[in-house]
Amino acid sequence: MPHQSTKPDAIPARVGVGLKPEHYDAILTERPDVGWFEVHAENYMGAGGPPHRYLTAIREQYPLSLHGVGLSIGAARPLDRDHLKRLKALNERYQPGLFSEHLAWSTHDSVFFSDLLPLPYDEESVRRVADHVDEVQDTVGRRMLLENPSTYVAFAESTIGEIEFLTEVATRTGCGLLLDVNNVHVSCTNQRWNAIHYLDRFPMQHVGEIHMAGYAPSKDDHGDPLLIDAHDRPADPVVVELYDHALSRSGPIPTLVEWDNDVPDWPTLFAEARRVESVLTHARRHEDADLAVAV
């Protein structure tokens, strides 16, 4: 029989780490002081084998978050029912404290793309995404968080701002939001938006999780800065500053360190988690001080 957790363990307002096979043994041997782990759902959609054996052992020691990357929730086509069934089964098997997906699309007809592609922000897209979010939440039987995307182009057809789009979907469906701070910096640089202004307008009351990651700097055809959401290095200092600013609005929120490409050894990844956790700890102390003054 597959492992069945008795209940979802709440994700603490601490820093978690994306779980990678390279680190299974180190985690099980060292039992590091990490708040939680997050896995990409699509990596665990098989019925069994070593991935599930290791994940089961780690789930018994740590809270878990499930992050989908292949649902294609923004696609102009019905959701894949088989994919939804597998997501439901994974949620039931591991009882994660959080469950999230991307605001993006990656399918067209029978073709699957490896990229998370943007969509126009208009009323038609709001209705479609909201319908898809409702379907996911009804099928899986739990609240989903929707992640703000990293974007490189804008659609002339868009009639709604990104923040207004996310807010409207959350309001219509009751879903939460996943605030990826690196995506904020990447998108704001590429689209010539002001990142602080973006964060000041973001509906933090809906945010259940934050992501932190590294970007790769590049240039466009005109020689202007172009940032790539690479997940292949530590978070840049400017992203850490934006993270601190977001926490000043929200207080402590569960935060994930994402490092999906050029994955380092465990000590390097753990050190990055500790660096980000120091910012989160500072925000917690600041919030505690404010509460003490209020009392």
PDB file of C-alpha atoms in Angstrom:
ATOM      1  CA  MET A   1       0.000   0.000   0.000  1.00  0.00           C
ATOM      2  CA  PRO A   2       1.299   3.538  -0.751  1.00  0.00           C
ATOM      3  CA  HIS A   3       2.192   5.759   2.147  1.00  0.00           C
ATOM      4  CA  GLN A   4      -0.775   7.769   3.393  1.00  0.00           C
ATOM      5  CA  SER A   5      -0.114  10.680   5.744  1.00  0.00           C
ATOM      6  CA  THR A   6      -2.834  11.016   8.356  1.00  0.00           C
ATOM      7  CA  LYS A   7      -3.179  14.775   7.836  1.00  0.00           C
ATOM      8  CA  PRO A   8      -1.561  17.658   5.995  1.00  0.00           C
ATOM      9  CA  ASP A   9       1.193  19.218   8.092  1.00  0.00           C
ATOM     10  CA  ALA A  10       0.861  22.999   8.031  1.00  0.00           C
ATOM     11  CA  ILE A  11       3.747  24.706   6.279  1.00  0.00           C
ATOM     12  CA  PRO A  12       5.532  26.881   8.847  1.00  0.00           C
ATOM     13  CA  ALA A  13       6.429  30.504   8.119  1.00  0.00           C
ATOM     14  CA  ARG A  14      10.007  29.436   7.511  1.00  0.00           C
ATOM     15  CA  VAL A  15      12.225  28.855   4.480  1.00  0.00           C
ATOM     16  CA  GLY A  16      11.757  25.621   2.545  1.00  0.00           C
ATOM     17  CA  VAL A  17      13.869  24.095  -0.202  1.00  0.00           C
ATOM     18  CA  GLY A  18      13.030  22.493  -3.516  1.00  0.00           C
ATOM     19  CA  LEU A  19      13.684  18.764  -3.088  1.00  0.00           C
ATOM     20  CA  LYS A  20      16.153  17.284  -5.601  1.00  0.00           C
ATOM     21  CA  PRO A  21      17.204  13.638  -6.028  1.00  0.00           C
ATOM     22  CA  GLU A  22      20.858  14.693  -5.632  1.00  0.00           C
ATOM     23  CA  HIS A  23      20.106  15.588  -2.016  1.00  0.00           C
ATOM     24  CA  TYR A  24      17.908  12.671  -0.876  1.00  0.00           C
ATOM     25  CA  ASP A  25      20.662  10.871   0.996  1.00  0.00           C
ATOM     26  CA  ALA A  26      22.094  13.989   2.651  1.00  0.00           C
ATOM     27  CA  ILE A  27      18.665  15.041   3.898  1.00  0.00           C
ATOM     28  CA  LEU A  28      17.791  11.637   5.316  1.00  0.00           C
ATOM     29  CA  THR A  29      21.226  11.255   6.919  1.00  0.00           C
ATOM     30  CA  GLU A  30      21.718  14.773   8.299  1.00  0.00           C
ATOM     31  CA  ARG A  31      18.091  15.763   9.045  1.00  0.00           C
ATOM     32  CA  PRO A  32      18.906  19.440   8.337  1.00  0.00           C
ATOM     33  CA  ASP A  33      17.040  22.259  10.058  1.00  0.00           C
ATOM     34  CA  VAL A  34      14.853  23.156   7.070  1.00  0.00           C
ATOM     35  CA  GLY A  35      11.275  24.283   7.515  1.00  0.00           C
ATOM     36  CA  TRP A  36       9.795  22.179   4.696  1.00  0.00           C
ATOM     37  CA  PHE A  37      10.370  20.808   1.211  1.00  0.00           C
ATOM     38  CA  GLU A  38       8.609  21.402  -2.091  1.00  0.00           C
ATOM     39  CA  VAL A  39       8.445  19.010  -5.055  1.00  0.00           C
ATOM     40  CA  HIS A  40       7.314  19.386  -8.653  1.00  0.00           C
ATOM     41  CA  ALA A  41       4.223  17.238  -8.939  1.00  0.00           C
ATOM     42  CA  GLU A  42       5.106  15.939 -12.401  1.00  0.00           C
ATOM     43  CA  ASN A  43       8.263  14.274 -11.067  1.00  0.00           C
ATOM     44  CA  TYR A  44       6.186  11.986  -8.835  1.00  0.00           C
ATOM     45  CA  MET A  45       3.303  10.943 -11.066  1.00  0.00           C
ATOM     46  CA  GLY A  46       4.549   7.386 -11.485  1.00  0.00           C
ATOM     47  CA  ALA A  47       3.014   4.686  -9.321  1.00  0.00           C
ATOM     48  CA  GLY A  48       6.118   3.815  -7.313  1.00  0.00           C
ATOM     49  CA  GLY A  49       9.867   3.275  -7.455  1.00  0.00           C
ATOM     50  CA  PRO A  50      12.786   5.111  -5.804  1.00  0.00           C
ATOM     51  CA  PRO A  51      11.301   8.630  -6.165  1.00  0.00           C
ATOM     52  CA  HIS A  52       8.279   7.685  -4.061  1.00  0.00           C
ATOM     53  CA  ARG A  53      10.366   5.669  -1.620  1.00  0.00           C
ATOM     54  CA  TYR A  54      12.596   8.661  -0.889  1.00  0.00           C
ATOM     55  CA  LEU A  55       9.749  11.167  -0.872  1.00  0.00           C
ATOM     56  CA  THR A  56       7.784   9.009   1.549  1.00  0.00           C
ATOM     57  CA  ALA A  57      10.745   8.873   3.934  1.00  0.00           C
ATOM     58  CA  ILE A  58      11.292  12.651   3.740  1.00  0.00           C
ATOM     59  CA  ARG A  59       7.572  13.377   4.070  1.00  0.00           C
ATOM     60  CA  GLU A  60       7.574  11.465   7.352  1.00  0.00           C
ATOM     61  CA  GLN A  61      10.115  13.978   8.718  1.00  0.00           C
ATOM     62  CA  TYR A  62       9.118  17.282   7.094  1.00  0.00           C
ATOM     63  CA  PRO A  63       6.043  19.177   5.882  1.00  0.00           C
ATOM     64  CA  LEU A  64       5.639  19.080   2.116  1.00  0.00           C
ATOM     65  CA  SER A  65       4.415  21.488  -0.546  1.00  0.00           C
ATOM     66  CA  LEU A  66       3.290  20.311  -3.999  1.00  0.00           C
ATOM     67  CA  HIS A  67       4.040  22.593  -6.951  1.00  0.00           C
ATOM     68  CA  GLY A  68       2.645  21.827 -10.397  1.00  0.00           C
ATOM     69  CA  VAL A  69       4.379  22.942 -13.581  1.00  0.00           C
ATOM     70  CA  GLY A  70       2.414  21.120 -16.280  1.00  0.00           C
ATOM     71  CA  LEU A  71      -1.285  21.756 -15.774  1.00  0.00           C
ATOM     72  CA  SER A  72      -1.379  24.511 -18.436  1.00  0.00           C
ATOM     73  CA  ILE A  73      -4.054  26.366 -16.544  1.00  0.00           C
ATOM     74  CA  GLY A  74      -4.052  29.332 -18.918  1.00  0.00           C
ATOM     75  CA  ALA A  75      -4.472  27.305 -22.120  1.00  0.00           C
ATOM     76  CA  ALA A  76      -7.427  27.927 -24.430  1.00  0.00           C
ATOM     77  CA  ARG A  77      -8.451  24.258 -24.177  1.00  0.00           C
ATOM     78  CA  PRO A  78      -9.946  22.001 -21.514  1.00  0.00           C
ATOM     79  CA  LEU A  79      -7.708  20.808 -18.721  1.00  0.00           C
ATOM     80  CA  ASP A  80      -6.249  17.327 -19.059  1.00  0.00           C
ATOM     81  CA  ARG A  81      -8.500  15.119 -16.928  1.00  0.00           C
ATOM     82  CA  ASP A  82      -5.862  12.410 -16.526  1.00  0.00           C
ATOM     83  CA  HIS A  83      -3.366  15.003 -15.300  1.00  0.00           C
ATOM     84  CA  LEU A  84      -5.935  16.290 -12.818  1.00  0.00           C
ATOM     85  CA  LYS A  85      -6.550  12.767 -11.541  1.00  0.00           C
ATOM     86  CA  ARG A  86      -2.831  12.296 -10.948  1.00  0.00           C
ATOM     87  CA  LEU A  87      -2.652  15.620  -9.092  1.00  0.00           C
ATOM     88  CA  LYS A  88      -5.582  14.534  -6.919  1.00  0.00           C
ATOM     89  CA  ALA A  89      -3.892  11.208  -6.187  1.00  0.00           C
ATOM     90  CA  LEU A  90      -0.616  12.906  -5.216  1.00  0.00           C
ATOM     91  CA  ASN A  91      -2.425  15.285  -2.878  1.00  0.00           C
ATOM     92  CA  GLU A  92      -4.225  12.391  -1.248  1.00  0.00           C
ATOM     93  CA  ARG A  93      -1.053  10.324  -0.970  1.00  0.00           C
ATOM     94  CA  TYR A  94       1.233  12.947   0.574  1.00  0.00           C
ATOM     95  CA  GLN A  95      -1.206  15.432   2.124  1.00  0.00           C
ATOM     96  CA  PRO A  96       0.919  18.519   1.354  1.00  0.00           C
ATOM     97  CA  GLY A  97       0.448  21.652   3.390  1.00  0.00           C
ATOM     98  CA  LEU A  98       0.372  23.782   0.228  1.00  0.00           C
ATOM     99  CA  PHE A  99      -0.530  23.104  -3.399  1.00  0.00           C
ATOM    100  CA  SER A 100       0.288  25.526  -6.218  1.00  0.00           C
ATOM    101  CA  GLU A 101       0.384  26.022  -9.986  1.00  0.00           C
ATOM    102  CA  HIS A 102       1.597  28.591 -12.527  1.00  0.00           C
ATOM    103  CA  LEU A 103      -0.412  31.255 -14.301  1.00  0.00           C
ATOM    104  CA  ALA A 104       0.758  30.080 -17.729  1.00  0.00           C
ATOM    105  CA  TRP A 105       0.005  27.714 -20.599  1.00  0.00           C
ATOM    106  CA  SER A 106       2.144  24.991 -22.162  1.00  0.00           C
ATOM    107  CA  THR A 107      -0.220  23.039 -24.404  1.00  0.00           C
ATOM    108  CA  HIS A 108      -1.960  23.589 -27.737  1.00  0.00           C
ATOM    109  CA  ASP A 109      -4.082  20.892 -29.353  1.00  0.00           C
ATOM    110  CA  SER A 110      -1.987  17.746 -28.825  1.00  0.00           C
ATOM    111  CA  VAL A 111       1.361  19.568 -28.523  1.00  0.00           C
ATOM    112  CA  PHE A 112       3.118  20.086 -25.181  1.00  0.00           C
ATOM    113  CA  PHE A 113       5.715  22.861 -24.867  1.00  0.00           C
ATOM    114  CA  SER A 114       8.534  22.779 -22.330  1.00  0.00           C
ATOM    115  CA  ASP A 115       8.119  26.478 -21.504  1.00  0.00           C
ATOM    116  CA  LEU A 116       5.611  28.237 -19.260  1.00  0.00           C
ATOM    117  CA  LEU A 117       4.109  30.691 -21.740  1.00  0.00           C
ATOM    118  CA  PRO A 118       2.288  33.965 -20.950  1.00  0.00           C
ATOM    119  CA  LEU A 119      -1.293  34.816 -21.810  1.00  0.00           C
ATOM    120  CA  PRO A 120      -3.095  38.056 -22.614  1.00  0.00           C
ATOM    121  CA  TYR A 121      -4.704  39.752 -19.651  1.00  0.00           C
ATOM    122  CA  ASP A 122      -8.307  40.368 -20.636  1.00  0.00           C
ATOM    123  CA  GLU A 123     -11.781  39.397 -19.499  1.00  0.00           C
ATOM    124  CA  GLU A 124     -11.866  36.272 -21.662  1.00  0.00           C
ATOM    125  CA  SER A 125      -8.638  35.031 -20.045  1.00  0.00           C
ATOM    126  CA  VAL A 126      -9.951  35.874 -16.578  1.00  0.00           C
ATOM    127  CA  ARG A 127     -13.055  33.754 -17.180  1.00  0.00           C
ATOM    128  CA  ARG A 128     -11.073  30.859 -18.637  1.00  0.00           C
ATOM    129  CA  VAL A 129      -8.436  30.817 -15.885  1.00  0.00           C
ATOM    130  CA  ALA A 130     -11.079  31.198 -13.165  1.00  0.00           C
ATOM    131  CA  ASP A 131     -13.064  28.292 -14.637  1.00  0.00           C
ATOM    132  CA  HIS A 132      -9.909  26.167 -14.726  1.00  0.00           C
ATOM    133  CA  VAL A 133      -8.975  27.085 -11.151  1.00  0.00           C
ATOM    134  CA  ASP A 134     -12.475  26.158 -10.000  1.00  0.00           C
ATOM    135  CA  GLU A 135     -12.175  22.818 -11.798  1.00  0.00           C
ATOM    136  CA  VAL A 136      -8.797  22.100 -10.197  1.00  0.00           C
ATOM    137  CA  GLN A 137      -9.977  22.984  -6.698  1.00  0.00           C
ATOM    138  CA  ASP A 138     -13.195  20.977  -7.092  1.00  0.00           C
ATOM    139  CA  THR A 139     -11.308  17.937  -8.412  1.00  0.00           C
ATOM    140  CA  VAL A 140      -8.395  17.993  -5.972  1.00  0.00           C
ATOM    141  CA  GLY A 141     -10.625  19.016  -3.083  1.00  0.00           C
ATOM    142  CA  ARG A 142      -8.424  21.756  -1.727  1.00  0.00           C
ATOM    143  CA  ARG A 143      -7.347  25.371  -2.213  1.00  0.00           C
ATOM    144  CA  MET A 144      -4.724  26.075  -4.847  1.00  0.00           C
ATOM    145  CA  LEU A 145      -2.184  28.902  -4.989  1.00  0.00           C
ATOM    146  CA  LEU A 146      -1.630  30.600  -8.360  1.00  0.00           C
ATOM    147  CA  GLU A 147       1.868  31.922  -9.134  1.00  0.00           C
ATOM    148  CA  ASN A 148       2.623  35.214 -10.861  1.00  0.00           C
ATOM    149  CA  PRO A 149       4.634  34.528 -14.028  1.00  0.00           C
ATOM    150  CA  SER A 150       7.982  35.720 -15.309  1.00  0.00           C
ATOM    151  CA  THR A 151       7.338  37.476 -18.631  1.00  0.00           C
ATOM    152  CA  TYR A 152       9.459  38.655 -21.527  1.00  0.00           C
ATOM    153  CA  VAL A 153       6.810  40.112 -23.837  1.00  0.00           C
ATOM    154  CA  ALA A 154       3.483  41.873 -23.422  1.00  0.00           C
ATOM    155  CA  PHE A 155       0.316  41.327 -25.440  1.00  0.00           C
ATOM    156  CA  ALA A 156      -1.181  44.298 -27.249  1.00  0.00           C
ATOM    157  CA  GLU A 157      -4.573  42.666 -26.596  1.00  0.00           C
ATOM    158  CA  SER A 158      -4.219  42.961 -22.806  1.00  0.00           C
ATOM    159  CA  THR A 159      -6.784  45.249 -21.230  1.00  0.00           C
ATOM    160  CA  ILE A 160      -6.133  44.358 -17.568  1.00  0.00           C
ATOM    161  CA  GLY A 161      -2.946  44.766 -15.541  1.00  0.00           C
ATOM    162  CA  GLU A 162      -1.244  41.660 -14.181  1.00  0.00           C
ATOM    163  CA  ILE A 163      -2.023  42.450 -10.558  1.00  0.00           C
ATOM    164  CA  GLU A 164      -5.660  43.205 -11.354  1.00  0.00           C
ATOM    165  CA  PHE A 165      -5.831  39.910 -13.268  1.00  0.00           C
ATOM    166  CA  LEU A 166      -4.455  37.861 -10.364  1.00  0.00           C
ATOM    167  CA  THR A 167      -6.671  39.678  -7.862  1.00  0.00           C
ATOM    168  CA  GLU A 168      -9.780  39.056  -9.928  1.00  0.00           C
ATOM    169  CA  VAL A 169      -9.052  35.333 -10.326  1.00  0.00           C
ATOM    170  CA  ALA A 170      -8.419  34.992  -6.580  1.00  0.00           C
ATOM    171  CA  THR A 171     -11.624  36.879  -5.777  1.00  0.00           C
ATOM    172  CA  ARG A 172     -13.791  34.822  -8.137  1.00  0.00           C
ATOM    173  CA  THR A 173     -12.418  31.407  -7.161  1.00  0.00           C
ATOM    174  CA  GLY A 174     -11.206  31.747  -3.572  1.00  0.00           C
ATOM    175  CA  CYS A 175      -7.785  30.481  -4.610  1.00  0.00           C
ATOM    176  CA  GLY A 176      -4.636  31.870  -3.006  1.00  0.00           C
ATOM    177  CA  LEU A 177      -1.609  33.392  -4.675  1.00  0.00           C
ATOM    178  CA  LEU A 178       2.034  32.392  -4.764  1.00  0.00           C
ATOM    179  CA  LEU A 179       4.245  35.485  -4.953  1.00  0.00           C
ATOM    180  CA  ASP A 180       7.469  34.730  -6.818  1.00  0.00           C
ATOM    181  CA  VAL A 181       9.709  37.683  -5.991  1.00  0.00           C
ATOM    182  CA  ASN A 182      12.306  36.744  -8.593  1.00  0.00           C
ATOM    183  CA  ASN A 183       9.549  36.710 -11.222  1.00  0.00           C
ATOM    184  CA  VAL A 184       8.581  40.196 -10.064  1.00  0.00           C
ATOM    185  CA  HIS A 185      12.104  41.481 -10.662  1.00  0.00           C
ATOM    186  CA  VAL A 186      12.454  39.640 -13.982  1.00  0.00           C
ATOM    187  CA  SER A 187       9.103  40.830 -15.334  1.00  0.00           C
ATOM    188  CA  CYS A 188       9.479  44.384 -14.059  1.00  0.00           C
ATOM    189  CA  THR A 189      12.927  44.698 -15.631  1.00  0.00           C
ATOM    190  CA  ASN A 190      11.815  43.221 -18.951  1.00  0.00           C
ATOM    191  CA  GLN A 191       8.526  45.151 -19.089  1.00  0.00           C
ATOM    192  CA  ARG A 192       9.970  48.411 -17.693  1.00  0.00           C
ATOM    193  CA  TRP A 193       7.715  48.325 -14.632  1.00  0.00           C
ATOM    194  CA  ASN A 194       8.619  49.580 -11.172  1.00  0.00           C
ATOM    195  CA  ALA A 195       9.128  46.550  -8.923  1.00  0.00           C
ATOM    196  CA  ILE A 196       8.476  48.372  -5.638  1.00  0.00           C
ATOM    197  CA  HIS A 197       5.276  49.834  -7.031  1.00  0.00           C
ATOM    198  CA  TYR A 198       4.288  46.340  -8.203  1.00  0.00           C
ATOM    199  CA  LEU A 199       4.801  44.873  -4.723  1.00  0.00           C
ATOM    200  CA  ASP A 200       3.007  47.769  -3.046  1.00  0.00           C
ATOM    201  CA  ARG A 201      -0.075  46.975  -5.141  1.00  0.00           C
ATOM    202  CA  PHE A 202       0.103  43.192  -4.859  1.00  0.00           C
ATOM    203  CA  PRO A 203      -2.828  41.692  -2.871  1.00  0.00           C
ATOM    204  CA  MET A 204      -0.747  40.246  -0.040  1.00  0.00           C
ATOM    205  CA  GLN A 205      -3.892  39.124   1.794  1.00  0.00           C
ATOM    206  CA  HIS A 206      -4.167  36.296  -0.761  1.00  0.00           C
ATOM    207  CA  VAL A 207      -0.505  35.193  -0.616  1.00  0.00           C
ATOM    208  CA  GLY A 208       0.146  31.788   0.955  1.00  0.00           C
ATOM    209  CA  GLU A 209       3.697  31.215  -0.236  1.00  0.00           C
ATOM    210  CA  ILE A 210       6.687  33.121  -1.628  1.00  0.00           C
ATOM    211  CA  HIS A 211       9.344  31.877  -4.052  1.00  0.00           C
ATOM    212  CA  MET A 212      12.945  33.068  -4.217  1.00  0.00           C
ATOM    213  CA  ALA A 213      15.350  32.168  -7.029  1.00  0.00           C
ATOM    214  CA  GLY A 214      18.183  33.410  -9.203  1.00  0.00           C
ATOM    215  CA  TYR A 215      17.996  34.989 -12.664  1.00  0.00           C
ATOM    216  CA  ALA A 216      20.433  35.080 -15.583  1.00  0.00           C
ATOM    217  CA  PRO A 217      21.226  38.541 -17.000  1.00  0.00           C
ATOM    218  CA  SER A 218      21.179  39.017 -20.755  1.00  0.00           C
ATOM    219  CA  LYS A 219      20.412  41.721 -23.338  1.00  0.00           C
ATOM    220  CA  ASP A 220      17.730  42.047 -25.995  1.00  0.00           C
ATOM    221  CA  ASP A 221      18.282  42.899 -29.655  1.00  0.00           C
ATOM    222  CA  HIS A 222      18.496  46.593 -28.755  1.00  0.00           C
ATOM    223  CA  GLY A 223      21.128  46.091 -26.070  1.00  0.00           C
ATOM    224  CA  ASP A 224      18.675  46.709 -23.231  1.00  0.00           C
ATOM    225  CA  PRO A 225      18.679  44.494 -20.107  1.00  0.00           C
ATOM    226  CA  LEU A 226      16.793  41.229 -20.452  1.00  0.00           C
ATOM    227  CA  LEU A 227      16.506  38.915 -17.460  1.00  0.00           C
ATOM    228  CA  ILE A 228      15.899  35.164 -17.691  1.00  0.00           C
ATOM    229  CA  ASP A 229      14.181  33.270 -14.876  1.00  0.00           C
ATOM    230  CA  ALA A 230      16.976  30.679 -14.773  1.00  0.00           C
ATOM    231  CA  HIS A 231      16.794  29.122 -11.276  1.00  0.00           C
ATOM    232  CA  ASP A 232      20.493  28.304 -11.578  1.00  0.00           C
ATOM    233  CA  ARG A 233      22.120  30.475  -8.905  1.00  0.00           C
ATOM    234  CA  PRO A 234      21.478  32.219  -5.575  1.00  0.00           C
ATOM    235  CA  ALA A 235      18.948  35.026  -5.395  1.00  0.00           C
ATOM    236  CA  ASP A 236      20.467  38.333  -6.440  1.00  0.00           C
ATOM    237  CA  PRO A 237      20.810  40.994  -3.710  1.00  0.00           C
ATOM    238  CA  VAL A 238      18.195  43.151  -5.445  1.00  0.00           C
ATOM    239  CA  VAL A 239      15.715  40.243  -5.255  1.00  0.00           C
ATOM    240  CA  VAL A 240      16.516  39.802  -1.559  1.00  0.00           C
ATOM    241  CA  GLU A 241      15.786  43.504  -1.031  1.00  0.00           C
ATOM    242  CA  LEU A 242      12.450  43.126  -2.822  1.00  0.00           C
ATOM    243  CA  TYR A 243      11.698  40.104  -0.653  1.00  0.00           C
ATOM    244  CA  ASP A 244      12.378  42.126   2.480  1.00  0.00           C
ATOM    245  CA  HIS A 245      10.045  44.825   1.156  1.00  0.00           C
ATOM    246  CA  ALA A 246       7.293  42.269   0.504  1.00  0.00           C
ATOM    247  CA  LEU A 247       7.643  40.912   4.047  1.00  0.00           C
ATOM    248  CA  SER A 248       7.339  44.432   5.431  1.00  0.00           C
ATOM    249  CA  ARG A 249       3.805  44.417   4.016  1.00  0.00           C
ATOM    250  CA  SER A 250       2.818  40.875   4.863  1.00  0.00           C
ATOM    251  CA  GLY A 251       4.811  39.652   7.822  1.00  0.00           C
ATOM    252  CA  PRO A 252       6.434  36.191   7.723  1.00  0.00           C
ATOM    253  CA  ILE A 253       5.180  33.871   4.952  1.00  0.00           C
ATOM    254  CA  PRO A 254       6.447  30.379   4.014  1.00  0.00           C
ATOM    255  CA  THR A 255       9.243  30.973   1.524  1.00  0.00           C
ATOM    256  CA  LEU A 256      10.814  28.557  -0.941  1.00  0.00           C
ATOM    257  CA  VAL A 257      14.378  28.656  -2.242  1.00  0.00           C
ATOM    258  CA  GLU A 258      14.182  27.436  -5.857  1.00  0.00           C
ATOM    259  CA  TRP A 259      17.335  26.090  -7.533  1.00  0.00           C
ATOM    260  CA  ASP A 260      16.312  23.826 -10.416  1.00  0.00           C
ATOM    261  CA  ASN A 261      19.219  24.076 -12.876  1.00  0.00           C
ATOM    262  CA  ASP A 262      22.942  23.571 -12.269  1.00  0.00           C
ATOM    263  CA  VAL A 263      21.847  22.169  -8.907  1.00  0.00           C
ATOM    264  CA  PRO A 264      24.646  22.622  -6.329  1.00  0.00           C
ATOM    265  CA  ASP A 265      25.685  20.260  -3.571  1.00  0.00           C
ATOM    266  CA  TRP A 266      23.569  20.169  -0.425  1.00  0.00           C
ATOM    267  CA  PRO A 267      25.826  22.427   1.721  1.00  0.00           C
ATOM    268  CA  THR A 268      25.620  25.187  -0.918  1.00  0.00           C
ATOM    269  CA  LEU A 269      21.850  24.961  -1.206  1.00  0.00           C
ATOM    270  CA  PHE A 270      21.437  24.800   2.563  1.00  0.00           C
ATOM    271  CA  ALA A 271      23.607  27.924   2.940  1.00  0.00           C
ATOM    272  CA  GLU A 272      21.324  29.765   0.501  1.00  0.00           C
ATOM    273  CA  ALA A 273      18.305  28.673   2.527  1.00  0.00           C
ATOM    274  CA  ARG A 274      19.923  29.987   5.704  1.00  0.00           C
ATOM    275  CA  ARG A 275      20.695  33.314   4.002  1.00  0.00           C
ATOM    276  CA  VAL A 276      17.069  33.786   2.964  1.00  0.00           C
ATOM    277  CA  GLU A 277      15.852  32.591   6.376  1.00  0.00           C
ATOM    278  CA  SER A 278      17.860  35.361   8.045  1.00  0.00           C
ATOM    279  CA  VAL A 279      15.718  37.909   6.175  1.00  0.00           C
ATOM    280  CA  LEU A 280      12.554  36.088   7.206  1.00  0.00           C
ATOM    281  CA  THR A 281      13.705  35.919  10.843  1.00  0.00           C
ATOM    282  CA  HIS A 282      14.367  39.663  10.826  1.00  0.00           C
ATOM    283  CA  ALA A 283      10.816  40.253   9.546  1.00  0.00           C
ATOM    284  CA  ARG A 284       9.423  38.023  12.291  1.00  0.00           C
ATOM    285  CA  ARG A 285      11.311  39.932  14.991  1.00  0.00           C
ATOM    286  CA  HIS A 286      10.115  43.208  13.550  1.00  0.00           C
ATOM    287  CA  GLU A 287       6.507  41.957  13.583  1.00  0.00           C
ATOM    288  CA  ASP A 288       6.869  40.721  17.176  1.00  0.00           C
ATOM    289  CA  ALA A 289       8.238  44.116  18.211  1.00  0.00           C
ATOM    290  CA  ASP A 290       5.311  45.895  16.549  1.00  0.00           C
ATOM    291  CA  LEU A 291       2.854  43.607  18.373  1.00  0.00           C
ATOM    292  CA  ALA A 292       4.563  44.277  21.696  1.00  0.00           C
ATOM    293  CA  VAL A 293       4.297  48.023  21.162  1.00  0.00           C
ATOM    294  CA  ALA A 294       0.618  47.679  20.199  1.00  0.00           C
ATOM    295  CA  VAL A 295      -0.108  45.756  23.400  1.00  0.00           C
TER     296      VAL A 295
END
